[in-house]
């Protein structure tokens, strides 16, 4: 039963890295954005009673539970926010949609194409009765990225020729870093590819309005065996069992993925996703070159957008650094005076803002599960290409038969 009040009562599953980021978003969204619905942090779910109780108190949730099925079944929850690793996204999201709850699901949507298609089918069934679903590609909501899309759509760089995208991290360069869930295929689906490559696939398709149709790819796993973890959260972990054990396990995902792509609007692209770019912490960079100019974004300078306008006099041409902090810039009127920048967490608040607005107005939020399935199909094409000596591989069409 959905709330008839002006509240959107949220139940969140998972309370670590993304759980904290999403909690911050639900906590702040109505304090800065004027919205028709008020997010209420009703209950958080985790598997360990003591840890989830502590997380609920720390992050600001009214209640906690260790049973996500009970959470999904509650009458006083309107939306389920899925912040767990990919191996549980499909089960939780499909159950929540079947129970009539709106769903926000972290990326990548699922670990396999089959799961992603089942999730799209469940979302389509639920949408018929006004239940909404969205995937958490939060980088779309960085104001400079949203501005980039606006400028590209407005024709400021003309016809798009090149897309150059890289997402560079270095948190597992140490071979003694333990075998956390992100390094296990059954839990994560893939490695750097699905974790961070998925973001630049979504971001570039979002900005250009073009979709990847085919790829030639390679992947590499530099460190093939690692110590088992003692504890982990997000991108940090401790090795060993606390008794000096040296037990190890095999890494079953890619450490790095690189691919060339063609897009349906005629652009060509290069993508690089790696966790071995020593010195690069969260280096998400995208540059798009068009017939009339270029735009470039670097997350480590997330309040800025570079713009090259090739239509002006040659004597005055050069890349312009746009400080994306004016109230006329996407999302920025809710925050601080011009020049007072925002950070990583704000992309999640903007995500919550857009989802609440869609739910309140009856609009379909984006990225939809179908949009996220399309990203999943690109990930799948990359892995198939890499598995067959980098041969050219078409992305499977989105409209395929879905098992009921
Ligand atoms: N949008 C982004 O920028 C971004 C960044 C990091 C992670 N993610 C995505 O968010 C998801 C979670 O990643 P994370 O970094 O927060 O992981 P994490 O390891 O920090 O946290 C995972 C949480 O899920 C809980 N959990 C695991 N399995 C569960 C189950 N079966 N039932 C209930 N709880 C369970 C864990 O106890 C923990 O609280 C992943 O899909 C990941 O790809 C997205």
CSV table of C-alpha atoms and ligand atoms in Angstrom, one decimal:
chain,number,residue,atom,x,y,z
A,1,UNK,CA,0.0,0.0,0.0
A,2,UNK,CA,1.5,3.3,-1.1
A,3,UNK,CA,1.4,6.3,1.3
A,4,UNK,CA,-1.4,8.8,0.7
A,5,UNK,CA,0.5,11.3,2.9
A,6,UNK,CA,3.1,13.7,1.6
A,7,UNK,CA,5.8,11.3,2.8
A,8,UNK,CA,7.9,8.9,0.8
A,9,UNK,CA,8.8,6.2,3.3
A,10,UNK,CA,12.1,4.6,2.4
A,11,UNK,CA,13.5,1.2,3.3
A,12,UNK,CA,17.1,0.7,2.4
A,13,UNK,CA,19.0,-2.6,2.1
A,14,UNK,CA,22.8,-2.4,2.7
A,15,UNK,CA,24.4,0.3,4.9
A,16,UNK,CA,28.1,0.5,4.0
A,17,UNK,CA,29.6,2.7,1.2
A,18,UNK,CA,26.5,3.3,-0.9
A,19,UNK,CA,24.3,2.9,2.1
A,20,UNK,CA,26.0,5.9,3.7
A,21,UNK,CA,25.9,7.9,0.5
A,22,UNK,CA,22.2,7.2,-0.1
A,23,UNK,CA,21.4,7.9,3.6
A,24,UNK,CA,23.1,11.3,3.2
A,25,UNK,CA,20.9,12.0,0.2
A,26,UNK,CA,17.7,11.0,1.9
A,27,UNK,CA,18.7,13.1,4.9
A,28,UNK,CA,19.4,16.3,3.0
A,29,UNK,CA,17.2,16.2,-0.1
A,30,UNK,CA,14.2,17.9,1.4
A,31,UNK,CA,16.3,20.4,3.3
A,32,UNK,CA,17.7,21.9,0.1
A,33,UNK,CA,15.2,21.0,-2.6
A,34,UNK,CA,11.5,22.1,-2.6
A,35,UNK,CA,9.7,18.9,-3.4
A,36,UNK,CA,6.0,17.6,-3.2
A,37,UNK,CA,7.0,14.5,-1.2
A,38,UNK,CA,9.1,14.3,2.0
A,39,UNK,CA,11.6,11.4,2.2
A,40,UNK,CA,11.3,9.6,5.5
A,41,UNK,CA,14.1,7.2,6.5
A,42,UNK,CA,11.8,4.5,7.9
A,43,UNK,CA,14.1,1.4,8.1
A,44,UNK,CA,17.5,0.1,7.1
A,45,UNK,CA,18.3,-3.6,6.6
A,46,UNK,CA,21.6,-5.5,7.0
A,47,UNK,CA,22.6,-9.1,7.8
A,48,UNK,CA,24.3,-8.4,11.2
A,49,UNK,CA,21.9,-7.3,14.0
A,50,UNK,CA,24.5,-5.3,16.0
A,51,UNK,CA,26.1,-3.7,12.9
A,52,UNK,CA,22.8,-2.7,11.3
A,53,UNK,CA,21.5,-1.3,14.6
A,54,UNK,CA,24.7,0.9,14.9
A,55,UNK,CA,24.4,1.9,11.3
A,56,UNK,CA,20.7,2.9,11.7
A,57,UNK,CA,21.7,5.2,14.7
A,58,UNK,CA,24.7,6.6,12.9
A,59,UNK,CA,23.0,7.3,9.5
A,60,UNK,CA,19.7,8.5,10.8
A,61,UNK,CA,17.2,5.6,10.2
A,62,UNK,CA,14.1,5.2,12.5
A,63,UNK,CA,14.3,1.4,12.6
A,64,UNK,CA,16.5,-1.5,11.5
A,65,UNK,CA,15.9,-5.1,10.5
A,66,UNK,CA,18.0,-8.1,9.4
A,67,UNK,CA,15.3,-9.5,7.0
A,68,UNK,CA,14.9,-7.7,3.7
A,69,UNK,CA,11.9,-9.8,2.8
A,70,UNK,CA,10.1,-8.5,5.9
A,71,UNK,CA,11.2,-5.0,4.9
A,72,UNK,CA,9.7,-5.4,1.4
A,73,UNK,CA,6.5,-6.7,2.8
A,74,UNK,CA,5.8,-3.8,5.2
A,75,UNK,CA,2.8,-1.6,4.6
A,76,UNK,CA,4.5,1.5,5.8
A,77,UNK,CA,7.3,1.4,3.2
A,78,UNK,CA,6.8,3.1,-0.2
A,79,UNK,CA,10.3,2.7,-1.7
A,80,UNK,CA,13.1,0.1,-1.5
A,81,UNK,CA,16.6,1.4,-2.0
A,82,UNK,CA,18.9,-1.4,-3.0
A,83,UNK,CA,22.5,-0.7,-1.8
A,84,UNK,CA,23.9,-4.3,-1.8
A,85,UNK,CA,26.4,-6.0,-4.1
A,86,UNK,CA,25.1,-7.1,-7.5
A,87,UNK,CA,24.3,-10.7,-6.6
A,88,UNK,CA,21.2,-9.6,-4.6
A,89,UNK,CA,19.9,-6.8,-6.8
A,90,UNK,CA,17.6,-8.9,-8.9
A,91,UNK,CA,16.0,-10.8,-6.1
A,92,UNK,CA,15.4,-7.8,-3.8
A,93,UNK,CA,14.3,-5.4,-6.6
A,94,UNK,CA,11.9,-7.9,-8.2
A,95,UNK,CA,10.3,-8.8,-4.8
A,96,UNK,CA,9.9,-5.1,-4.0
A,97,UNK,CA,8.3,-4.2,-7.3
A,98,UNK,CA,5.9,-7.2,-7.0
A,99,UNK,CA,5.0,-5.8,-3.5
A,100,UNK,CA,4.1,-2.5,-5.1
A,101,UNK,CA,7.2,-0.6,-3.9
A,102,UNK,CA,9.1,1.9,-6.0
A,103,UNK,CA,12.7,0.8,-6.4
A,104,UNK,CA,16.0,2.6,-6.6
A,105,UNK,CA,18.7,0.1,-7.4
A,106,UNK,CA,22.4,0.7,-7.4
A,107,UNK,CA,24.5,0.0,-10.5
A,108,UNK,CA,25.3,-2.1,-12.3
A,109,UNK,CA,21.7,-3.2,-12.5
A,110,UNK,CA,22.5,-6.9,-12.2
A,111,UNK,CA,25.3,-9.5,-12.6
A,112,UNK,CA,23.9,-11.1,-15.8
A,113,UNK,CA,21.8,-10.1,-18.8
A,114,UNK,CA,19.2,-12.7,-17.8
A,115,UNK,CA,18.8,-11.1,-14.3
A,116,UNK,CA,18.7,-7.6,-15.9
A,117,UNK,CA,16.0,-8.7,-18.3
A,118,UNK,CA,13.9,-10.2,-15.5
A,119,UNK,CA,14.3,-6.9,-13.6
A,120,UNK,CA,13.1,-4.9,-16.6
A,121,UNK,CA,10.1,-7.2,-17.0
A,122,UNK,CA,9.2,-6.7,-13.3
A,123,UNK,CA,9.6,-2.9,-13.6
A,124,UNK,CA,7.4,-2.8,-16.7
A,125,UNK,CA,4.7,-4.9,-14.9
A,126,UNK,CA,4.9,-2.6,-11.8
A,127,UNK,CA,4.9,0.6,-14.0
A,128,UNK,CA,1.4,-0.3,-15.2
A,129,UNK,CA,0.1,0.5,-11.7
A,130,UNK,CA,2.2,3.6,-11.2
A,131,UNK,CA,5.2,2.0,-9.4
A,132,UNK,CA,8.5,3.6,-10.4
A,133,UNK,CA,12.0,2.2,-10.8
A,134,UNK,CA,15.4,3.8,-11.4
A,135,UNK,CA,19.1,2.7,-11.5
A,136,UNK,CA,21.7,4.6,-9.6
A,137,UNK,CA,24.0,6.0,-12.2
A,138,UNK,CA,24.7,9.0,-9.9
A,139,UNK,CA,27.4,10.7,-12.1
A,140,UNK,CA,24.6,11.9,-14.4
A,141,UNK,CA,23.6,14.2,-11.6
A,142,UNK,CA,26.9,16.0,-11.3
A,143,UNK,CA,25.9,19.5,-12.4
A,144,UNK,CA,28.9,19.8,-14.8
A,145,UNK,CA,27.9,16.5,-16.5
A,146,UNK,CA,24.2,17.6,-16.8
A,147,UNK,CA,25.5,20.9,-18.3
A,148,UNK,CA,27.7,18.9,-20.7
A,149,UNK,CA,24.6,17.1,-21.9
A,150,UNK,CA,22.6,20.3,-22.2
A,151,UNK,CA,25.3,21.9,-24.3
A,152,UNK,CA,25.8,18.8,-26.5
A,153,UNK,CA,22.0,18.6,-27.1
A,154,UNK,CA,21.9,22.3,-27.8
A,155,UNK,CA,24.3,21.8,-30.7
A,156,UNK,CA,27.2,23.7,-29.1
A,157,UNK,CA,29.8,21.1,-30.3
A,158,UNK,CA,28.0,20.2,-33.5
A,159,UNK,CA,28.2,16.6,-34.8
A,160,UNK,CA,29.9,14.3,-32.4
A,161,UNK,CA,33.0,12.6,-33.8
A,162,UNK,CA,35.0,11.3,-30.8
A,163,UNK,CA,34.2,10.1,-27.3
A,164,UNK,CA,37.2,9.5,-25.0
A,165,UNK,CA,36.3,8.1,-21.6
A,166,UNK,CA,38.4,6.7,-18.8
A,167,UNK,CA,37.6,5.8,-15.2
A,168,UNK,CA,40.9,5.3,-13.3
A,169,UNK,CA,41.4,4.0,-9.7
A,170,UNK,CA,44.3,2.4,-7.9
A,171,UNK,CA,42.9,0.8,-4.7
A,172,UNK,CA,44.0,-2.8,-5.5
A,173,UNK,CA,47.5,-2.2,-6.9
A,174,UNK,CA,48.9,-3.8,-3.7
A,175,UNK,CA,48.9,-7.6,-4.4
A,176,UNK,CA,48.2,-8.1,-0.6
A,177,UNK,CA,45.0,-6.2,-0.8
A,178,UNK,CA,42.4,-8.9,0.0
A,179,UNK,CA,39.9,-10.7,-2.1
A,180,UNK,CA,36.8,-8.5,-1.4
A,181,UNK,CA,33.4,-9.2,-3.1
A,182,UNK,CA,34.3,-6.8,-5.9
A,183,UNK,CA,37.0,-9.3,-7.0
A,184,UNK,CA,34.6,-12.2,-7.1
A,185,UNK,CA,32.5,-12.8,-10.3
A,186,UNK,CA,29.7,-14.6,-8.5
A,187,UNK,CA,29.2,-11.5,-6.3
A,188,UNK,CA,30.1,-8.6,-8.6
A,189,UNK,CA,29.4,-10.0,-12.1
A,190,UNK,CA,32.6,-8.4,-13.4
A,191,UNK,CA,35.5,-6.3,-12.1
A,192,UNK,CA,36.6,-2.8,-13.1
A,193,UNK,CA,34.4,-3.2,-16.1
A,194,UNK,CA,31.0,-3.4,-14.3
A,195,UNK,CA,32.0,-1.4,-11.3
A,196,UNK,CA,33.4,1.7,-12.9
A,197,UNK,CA,33.3,1.0,-16.7
A,198,UNK,CA,29.5,0.9,-16.4
A,199,UNK,CA,29.5,4.5,-15.1
A,200,UNK,CA,31.4,5.9,-18.2
A,201,UNK,CA,29.3,3.9,-20.6
A,202,UNK,CA,26.1,5.4,-19.0
A,203,UNK,CA,27.6,8.8,-18.7
A,204,UNK,CA,28.8,9.1,-22.3
A,205,UNK,CA,25.5,7.7,-23.7
A,206,UNK,CA,23.6,10.1,-21.5
A,207,UNK,CA,25.6,13.1,-22.6
A,208,UNK,CA,25.6,12.3,-26.3
A,209,UNK,CA,22.2,10.7,-26.7
A,210,UNK,CA,24.0,8.0,-28.8
A,211,UNK,CA,24.2,4.3,-27.9
A,212,UNK,CA,27.1,1.8,-28.3
A,213,UNK,CA,26.3,-0.7,-31.1
A,214,UNK,CA,29.6,-2.7,-31.1
A,215,UNK,CA,33.0,-3.1,-29.4
A,216,UNK,CA,36.4,-4.6,-29.6
A,217,UNK,CA,37.8,-5.2,-26.2
A,218,UNK,CA,40.5,-6.6,-24.0
A,219,UNK,CA,40.5,-7.3,-20.2
A,220,UNK,CA,43.4,-8.1,-17.9
A,221,UNK,CA,43.7,-9.5,-14.4
A,222,UNK,CA,47.2,-8.5,-13.1
A,223,UNK,CA,47.0,-10.1,-9.7
A,224,UNK,CA,45.3,-13.5,-10.0
A,225,UNK,CA,45.4,-14.6,-6.3
A,226,UNK,CA,44.8,-12.6,-3.1
A,227,UNK,CA,44.6,-13.1,0.6
A,228,UNK,CA,41.1,-13.8,1.9
A,229,UNK,CA,39.5,-10.7,3.6
A,230,UNK,CA,38.9,-10.4,7.3
A,231,UNK,CA,36.5,-7.4,6.9
A,232,UNK,CA,35.6,-5.1,4.1
A,233,UNK,CA,33.4,-2.1,3.3
A,234,UNK,CA,33.3,-0.1,0.1
A,235,UNK,CA,36.9,0.1,-1.3
A,236,UNK,CA,38.7,-0.7,2.0
A,237,UNK,CA,39.4,-4.0,3.6
A,238,UNK,CA,41.6,-5.9,6.1
A,239,UNK,CA,43.3,-9.2,5.1
A,240,UNK,CA,43.5,-12.4,7.1
A,241,UNK,CA,41.3,-14.2,9.7
A,242,UNK,CA,42.8,-12.4,12.6
A,243,UNK,CA,44.8,-15.5,13.5
A,244,UNK,CA,47.7,-14.9,11.1
A,245,UNK,CA,46.1,-17.2,8.4
A,246,UNK,CA,47.6,-16.9,5.0
A,247,UNK,CA,44.7,-18.4,3.2
A,248,UNK,CA,44.2,-17.0,-0.4
A,249,UNK,CA,41.7,-17.3,-3.1
A,250,UNK,CA,41.5,-16.7,-6.9
A,251,UNK,CA,40.5,-13.3,-8.4
A,252,UNK,CA,37.7,-14.2,-10.9
A,253,UNK,CA,37.1,-10.7,-12.5
A,254,UNK,CA,39.0,-8.2,-14.6
A,255,UNK,CA,41.4,-5.7,-13.0
A,256,UNK,CA,41.2,-3.6,-16.1
A,257,UNK,CA,39.0,-3.4,-19.2
A,258,UNK,CA,39.7,-1.4,-22.4
A,259,UNK,CA,37.6,-1.1,-25.5
A,260,UNK,CA,36.9,0.7,-28.7
A,261,UNK,CA,33.3,1.3,-29.7
A,262,UNK,CA,31.0,2.6,-32.4
A,263,UNK,CA,27.8,4.5,-31.5
A,264,UNK,CA,24.6,4.6,-33.4
A,265,UNK,CA,24.9,8.4,-34.2
A,266,UNK,CA,28.2,7.9,-36.0
A,267,UNK,CA,30.6,8.7,-33.1
A,268,UNK,CA,33.7,6.5,-32.4
A,269,UNK,CA,34.9,6.0,-28.8
A,270,UNK,CA,37.6,4.7,-26.5
A,271,UNK,CA,36.9,3.5,-23.0
A,272,UNK,CA,39.3,2.5,-20.2
A,273,UNK,CA,38.3,1.2,-16.8
A,274,UNK,CA,41.0,0.1,-14.4
A,275,UNK,CA,41.8,-0.3,-10.7
A,276,UNK,CA,45.5,-0.3,-11.4
A,277,UNK,CA,46.1,3.3,-12.5
A,278,UNK,CA,48.7,4.1,-9.8
A,279,UNK,CA,48.0,7.5,-8.3
A,280,UNK,CA,44.6,7.9,-9.8
A,281,UNK,CA,42.0,7.7,-7.0
A,282,UNK,CA,38.7,8.4,-8.7
A,283,UNK,CA,39.8,9.7,-12.0
A,284,UNK,CA,36.7,9.8,-14.2
A,285,UNK,CA,37.4,11.8,-17.3
A,286,UNK,CA,35.3,12.2,-20.4
A,287,UNK,CA,36.1,14.3,-23.5
A,288,UNK,CA,33.8,14.7,-26.5
A,289,UNK,CA,35.0,16.2,-29.7
A,290,UNK,CA,32.5,17.6,-32.2
A,291,UNK,CA,32.5,19.4,-35.6
A,292,UNK,CA,32.0,22.8,-33.8
A,293,UNK,CA,33.8,22.3,-30.5
A,294,UNK,CA,34.7,20.1,-27.6
A,295,UNK,CA,33.6,19.5,-24.0
A,296,UNK,CA,35.7,17.8,-21.3
A,297,UNK,CA,35.0,16.8,-17.7
A,298,UNK,CA,37.3,15.4,-15.0
A,299,UNK,CA,35.6,14.3,-11.7
A,300,UNK,CA,38.6,15.3,-9.6
A,301,UNK,CA,37.6,18.9,-10.6
A,302,UNK,CA,33.9,18.2,-10.6
A,303,UNK,CA,32.7,21.8,-10.3
A,304,UNK,CA,34.3,22.6,-13.7
A,305,UNK,CA,33.5,21.9,-17.3
A,306,UNK,CA,36.0,22.6,-20.2
A,307,UNK,CA,34.5,24.0,-23.4
A,308,UNK,CA,36.2,24.7,-26.7
A,309,UNK,CA,34.2,26.7,-29.2
A,310,UNK,CA,35.6,26.4,-32.7
A,311,UNK,CA,33.2,28.9,-34.1
A,312,UNK,CA,34.8,32.0,-32.7
A,313,UNK,CA,37.7,34.0,-34.2
A,314,UNK,CA,40.9,31.9,-34.3
A,315,UNK,CA,42.8,34.5,-32.4
A,316,UNK,CA,40.6,34.0,-29.4
A,317,UNK,CA,40.2,30.2,-29.4
A,318,UNK,CA,41.1,28.0,-26.5
A,319,UNK,CA,39.5,25.8,-23.9
A,320,UNK,CA,37.4,27.8,-21.5
A,321,UNK,CA,37.0,26.7,-17.9
A,322,UNK,CA,33.4,27.0,-16.9
A,323,UNK,CA,32.8,27.1,-13.2
A,324,UNK,CA,29.5,25.2,-12.9
A,325,UNK,CA,28.3,26.9,-9.7
A,326,UNK,CA,25.8,29.5,-11.1
A,327,UNK,CA,22.1,29.2,-10.0
A,328,UNK,CA,21.3,28.8,-13.7
A,329,UNK,CA,23.4,25.6,-13.8
A,330,UNK,CA,21.6,22.3,-13.3
A,331,UNK,CA,20.7,21.6,-9.7
A,332,UNK,CA,22.8,24.5,-8.4
A,333,UNK,CA,20.1,26.9,-7.4
A,334,UNK,CA,19.4,24.7,-4.4
A,335,UNK,CA,22.9,25.1,-2.9
A,336,UNK,CA,25.4,27.9,-2.2
A,337,UNK,CA,26.3,31.3,-3.7
A,338,UNK,CA,28.3,31.2,-7.0
A,339,UNK,CA,31.8,29.8,-6.6
A,340,UNK,CA,31.0,27.8,-3.4
A,341,UNK,CA,31.4,24.3,-4.9
A,342,UNK,CA,29.7,21.0,-4.2
A,343,UNK,CA,31.0,17.5,-3.8
A,344,UNK,CA,30.6,13.7,-4.4
A,345,UNK,CA,27.6,13.3,-2.0
A,346,UNK,CA,25.6,16.0,-3.8
A,347,UNK,CA,25.2,13.7,-6.9
A,348,UNK,CA,23.3,11.3,-4.7
A,349,UNK,CA,21.1,14.1,-3.3
A,350,UNK,CA,20.3,15.1,-6.9
A,351,UNK,CA,19.5,11.5,-7.7
A,352,UNK,CA,17.0,11.3,-4.7
A,353,UNK,CA,15.6,14.7,-5.8
A,354,UNK,CA,14.9,13.6,-9.4
A,355,UNK,CA,13.4,10.3,-8.2
A,356,UNK,CA,11.1,12.0,-5.7
A,357,UNK,CA,10.0,14.5,-8.3
A,358,UNK,CA,9.2,11.7,-10.8
A,359,UNK,CA,7.2,9.7,-8.2
A,360,UNK,CA,5.3,12.8,-7.1
A,361,UNK,CA,4.4,13.8,-10.7
A,362,UNK,CA,3.8,10.4,-12.1
A,363,UNK,CA,6.7,10.6,-14.6
A,364,UNK,CA,9.0,7.8,-15.5
A,365,UNK,CA,12.4,8.4,-13.8
A,366,UNK,CA,15.7,8.0,-15.7
A,367,UNK,CA,17.9,6.0,-16.0
A,368,UNK,CA,15.2,3.4,-16.1
A,369,UNK,CA,15.9,-0.3,-15.7
A,370,UNK,CA,15.7,-0.6,-19.5
A,371,UNK,CA,18.4,2.1,-19.8
A,372,UNK,CA,20.5,0.1,-17.2
A,373,UNK,CA,19.9,-3.2,-19.2
A,374,UNK,CA,21.3,-1.5,-22.3
A,375,UNK,CA,24.5,-0.7,-20.3
A,376,UNK,CA,24.5,-4.3,-19.1
A,377,UNK,CA,24.3,-5.4,-22.8
A,378,UNK,CA,27.4,-3.3,-23.5
A,379,UNK,CA,29.3,-4.9,-20.6
A,380,UNK,CA,28.3,-8.3,-21.9
A,381,UNK,CA,29.6,-7.4,-25.4
A,382,UNK,CA,32.9,-6.2,-23.9
A,383,UNK,CA,33.4,-9.5,-22.0
A,384,UNK,CA,32.4,-11.6,-25.1
A,385,UNK,CA,34.9,-9.7,-27.3
A,386,UNK,CA,37.7,-9.9,-24.7
A,387,UNK,CA,37.0,-13.7,-24.4
A,388,UNK,CA,37.4,-14.2,-28.2
A,389,UNK,CA,40.7,-12.5,-28.9
A,390,UNK,CA,39.2,-9.0,-29.1
A,391,UNK,CA,37.1,-9.7,-32.1
A,392,UNK,CA,34.5,-7.1,-33.2
A,393,UNK,CA,31.3,-7.9,-31.2
A,394,UNK,CA,27.9,-6.4,-31.7
A,395,UNK,CA,25.9,-5.3,-28.6
A,396,UNK,CA,22.8,-7.4,-28.3
A,397,UNK,CA,19.6,-5.5,-29.1
A,398,UNK,CA,17.6,-4.5,-26.1
A,399,UNK,CA,14.3,-5.9,-27.4
A,400,UNK,CA,14.8,-9.6,-26.9
A,401,UNK,CA,12.5,-12.2,-25.6
A,402,UNK,CA,12.1,-12.0,-21.8
A,403,UNK,CA,11.2,-15.1,-19.9
A,404,UNK,CA,8.0,-14.5,-17.8
B,1,LIG,N1,26.9,4.8,-7.7
B,1,LIG,C1,28.2,4.7,-7.3
B,1,LIG,O1,29.0,5.5,-7.6
B,1,LIG,C2,28.6,3.4,-6.6
B,1,LIG,C3,29.8,3.5,-5.8
B,1,LIG,C4,30.1,2.3,-5.1
B,1,LIG,C5,29.3,1.2,-5.2
B,1,LIG,N2,28.2,1.2,-6.0
B,1,LIG,C6,27.3,0.0,-6.1
B,1,LIG,O2,26.5,-0.1,-4.9
B,1,LIG,C7,26.4,-1.5,-4.5
B,1,LIG,C8,26.9,-1.7,-3.1
B,1,LIG,O3,28.3,-1.4,-3.1
B,1,LIG,P1,29.1,-0.8,-1.8
B,1,LIG,O4,30.3,-0.2,-2.2
B,1,LIG,O5,28.1,0.0,-1.0
B,1,LIG,O6,29.4,-2.2,-1.0
B,1,LIG,P2,29.7,-2.4,0.5
B,1,LIG,O7,30.5,-3.6,0.6
B,1,LIG,O8,30.3,-1.1,1.0
B,1,LIG,O9,28.3,-2.5,1.2
B,1,LIG,C9,27.4,-3.6,0.8
B,1,LIG,C10,26.3,-3.6,1.9
B,1,LIG,O10,25.4,-4.6,1.5
B,1,LIG,C11,25.1,-5.5,2.6
B,1,LIG,N3,24.7,-6.8,2.0
B,1,LIG,C12,25.5,-7.6,1.2
B,1,LIG,N4,24.7,-8.7,0.9
B,1,LIG,C13,23.5,-8.5,1.5
B,1,LIG,C14,22.3,-9.3,1.5
B,1,LIG,N5,22.2,-10.4,0.8
B,1,LIG,N6,21.3,-8.9,2.2
B,1,LIG,C15,21.4,-7.7,2.9
B,1,LIG,N7,22.5,-6.9,2.9
B,1,LIG,C16,23.5,-7.3,2.2
B,1,LIG,C17,26.4,-5.5,3.4
B,1,LIG,O11,26.3,-5.9,4.7
B,1,LIG,C18,26.8,-4.0,3.3
B,1,LIG,O12,26.1,-3.2,4.2
B,1,LIG,C19,27.0,-2.3,-5.6
B,1,LIG,O13,26.1,-2.6,-6.6
B,1,LIG,C20,28.0,-1.3,-6.2
B,1,LIG,O14,28.3,-1.6,-7.6
B,1,LIG,C21,27.8,2.3,-6.7
